CSV table of C-alpha atoms in Angstrom, one decimal:
chain,number,residue,atom,x,y,z
A,732,MET,CA,24.7,18.4,-18.6
A,733,SER,CA,22.5,16.5,-16.1
A,734,ARG,CA,19.9,13.6,-17.4
A,735,HIS,CA,16.6,14.1,-17.5
A,736,GLN,CA,14.7,11.7,-15.7
A,737,THR,CA,12.6,8.9,-17.2
A,738,VAL,CA,9.0,6.8,-16.1
A,739,LEU,CA,8.2,4.1,-18.6
A,740,VAL,CA,3.9,3.3,-19.2
A,741,LEU,CA,4.0,-0.6,-20.2
A,742,ASP,CA,0.6,-0.6,-21.6
A,743,PHE,CA,-1.5,-4.0,-21.2
A,744,GLY,CA,-3.8,-2.9,-23.6
A,745,SER,CA,-5.5,0.3,-21.4
A,746,GLN,CA,-7.3,2.2,-23.1
A,747,TYR,CA,-5.8,5.2,-20.3
A,748,THR,CA,-2.2,4.2,-21.6
A,749,GLN,CA,-1.5,7.7,-23.6
A,750,LEU,CA,-3.7,9.7,-21.6
A,751,ILE,CA,-1.4,8.7,-18.9
A,752,ALA,CA,1.7,9.1,-19.6
A,753,ARG,CA,0.4,12.5,-20.7
A,754,ARG,CA,0.1,13.3,-17.1
A,755,VAL,CA,3.0,12.1,-16.5
A,756,ARG,CA,4.5,14.5,-18.9
A,757,GLU,CA,2.5,17.5,-17.9
A,758,ASN,CA,4.5,17.7,-14.8
A,759,ARG,CA,7.6,18.0,-16.8
A,760,VAL,CA,9.2,13.8,-16.3
A,761,TYR,CA,10.1,12.4,-19.7
A,762,CYS,CA,7.8,9.4,-19.9
A,763,GLU,CA,8.1,6.2,-22.7
A,764,ILE,CA,5.3,3.8,-23.4
A,765,HIS,CA,5.9,0.2,-24.0
A,766,PRO,CA,4.6,-2.6,-24.5
A,767,TYR,CA,4.1,-4.9,-21.0
A,768,ASP,CA,6.8,-7.8,-22.9
A,769,LEU,CA,9.6,-5.0,-22.3
A,770,SER,CA,12.1,-7.1,-20.9
A,771,ALA,CA,14.3,-6.2,-18.1
A,772,SER,CA,17.3,-5.5,-19.8
A,773,ALA,CA,15.9,-2.9,-21.7
A,774,VAL,CA,14.2,-1.2,-19.0
A,775,ALA,CA,17.7,-1.3,-16.6
A,776,GLU,CA,19.1,-0.1,-20.3
A,777,ARG,CA,16.7,3.4,-19.7
A,778,ASP,CA,17.8,3.5,-16.1
A,779,PRO,CA,13.7,4.8,-14.9
A,780,VAL,CA,13.0,6.1,-11.7
A,781,GLY,CA,9.9,4.6,-11.9
A,782,VAL,CA,7.9,2.3,-14.0
A,783,ILE,CA,3.6,2.4,-14.4
A,784,LEU,CA,2.0,-0.9,-15.3
A,785,SER,CA,-1.4,0.6,-18.0
A,786,GLY,CA,-3.8,-2.5,-17.2
A,787,GLY,CA,-5.8,-3.5,-19.8
A,788,PRO,CA,-9.4,-5.5,-19.6
A,789,GLN,CA,-7.6,-8.8,-18.2
A,790,SER,CA,-8.1,-9.7,-14.7
A,791,VAL,CA,-4.7,-10.5,-13.1
A,792,TRP,CA,-5.7,-13.3,-11.6
A,793,ALA,CA,-6.9,-15.5,-14.8
A,794,GLU,CA,-4.8,-18.5,-15.4
A,795,ASP,CA,-3.5,-17.1,-18.9
A,796,ALA,CA,-2.8,-13.4,-18.0
A,797,VAL,CA,0.3,-11.4,-19.5
A,798,ARG,CA,2.7,-10.5,-17.2
A,799,PRO,CA,5.7,-7.9,-16.8
A,800,ASP,CA,9.6,-9.5,-16.6
A,801,ALA,CA,9.2,-10.8,-13.0
A,802,GLU,CA,12.9,-8.7,-12.7
A,803,ILE,CA,11.1,-5.4,-13.3
A,804,LEU,CA,9.6,-6.4,-10.1
A,805,ALA,CA,13.1,-6.0,-8.7
A,806,PRO,CA,13.5,-3.7,-5.5
A,807,GLY,CA,15.2,0.0,-6.6
A,808,VAL,CA,12.8,1.2,-8.9
A,809,PRO,CA,9.1,1.8,-7.8
A,810,VAL,CA,6.2,0.3,-9.5
A,811,GLN,CA,2.5,1.9,-10.5
A,812,GLY,CA,0.1,-0.8,-11.4
A,813,ALA,CA,-2.7,1.3,-13.0
A,814,GLY,CA,-6.5,-0.3,-13.9
A,815,ASN,CA,-4.3,-4.3,-14.0
A,816,GLY,CA,-6.7,-6.1,-11.9
A,817,VAL,CA,-9.6,-8.0,-10.0
A,818,GLU,CA,-12.1,-7.1,-13.1
A,819,GLY,CA,-14.6,-9.6,-12.7
A,820,THR,CA,-13.8,-11.7,-10.2
A,821,ALA,CA,-15.6,-11.0,-7.9
């Protein structure tokens, strides 16, 4: 039995999280949505082929910005940030 590929979407409060997951699924890839604070060990248990960080309204440059577990960003799993970023920092 072959195991399906999994992409994780970590939700930082974006209004597009569901749309992102839908687009991944439309490409016949299993996708799960989780809150941004999912632990690195929980990510490792799911053995994803990729992680998408679905941004929110807060700038990543803000002093109190929320961040994912740093171990999620370790080499080996591609990570894409979507809309998490530089609003209001110009």
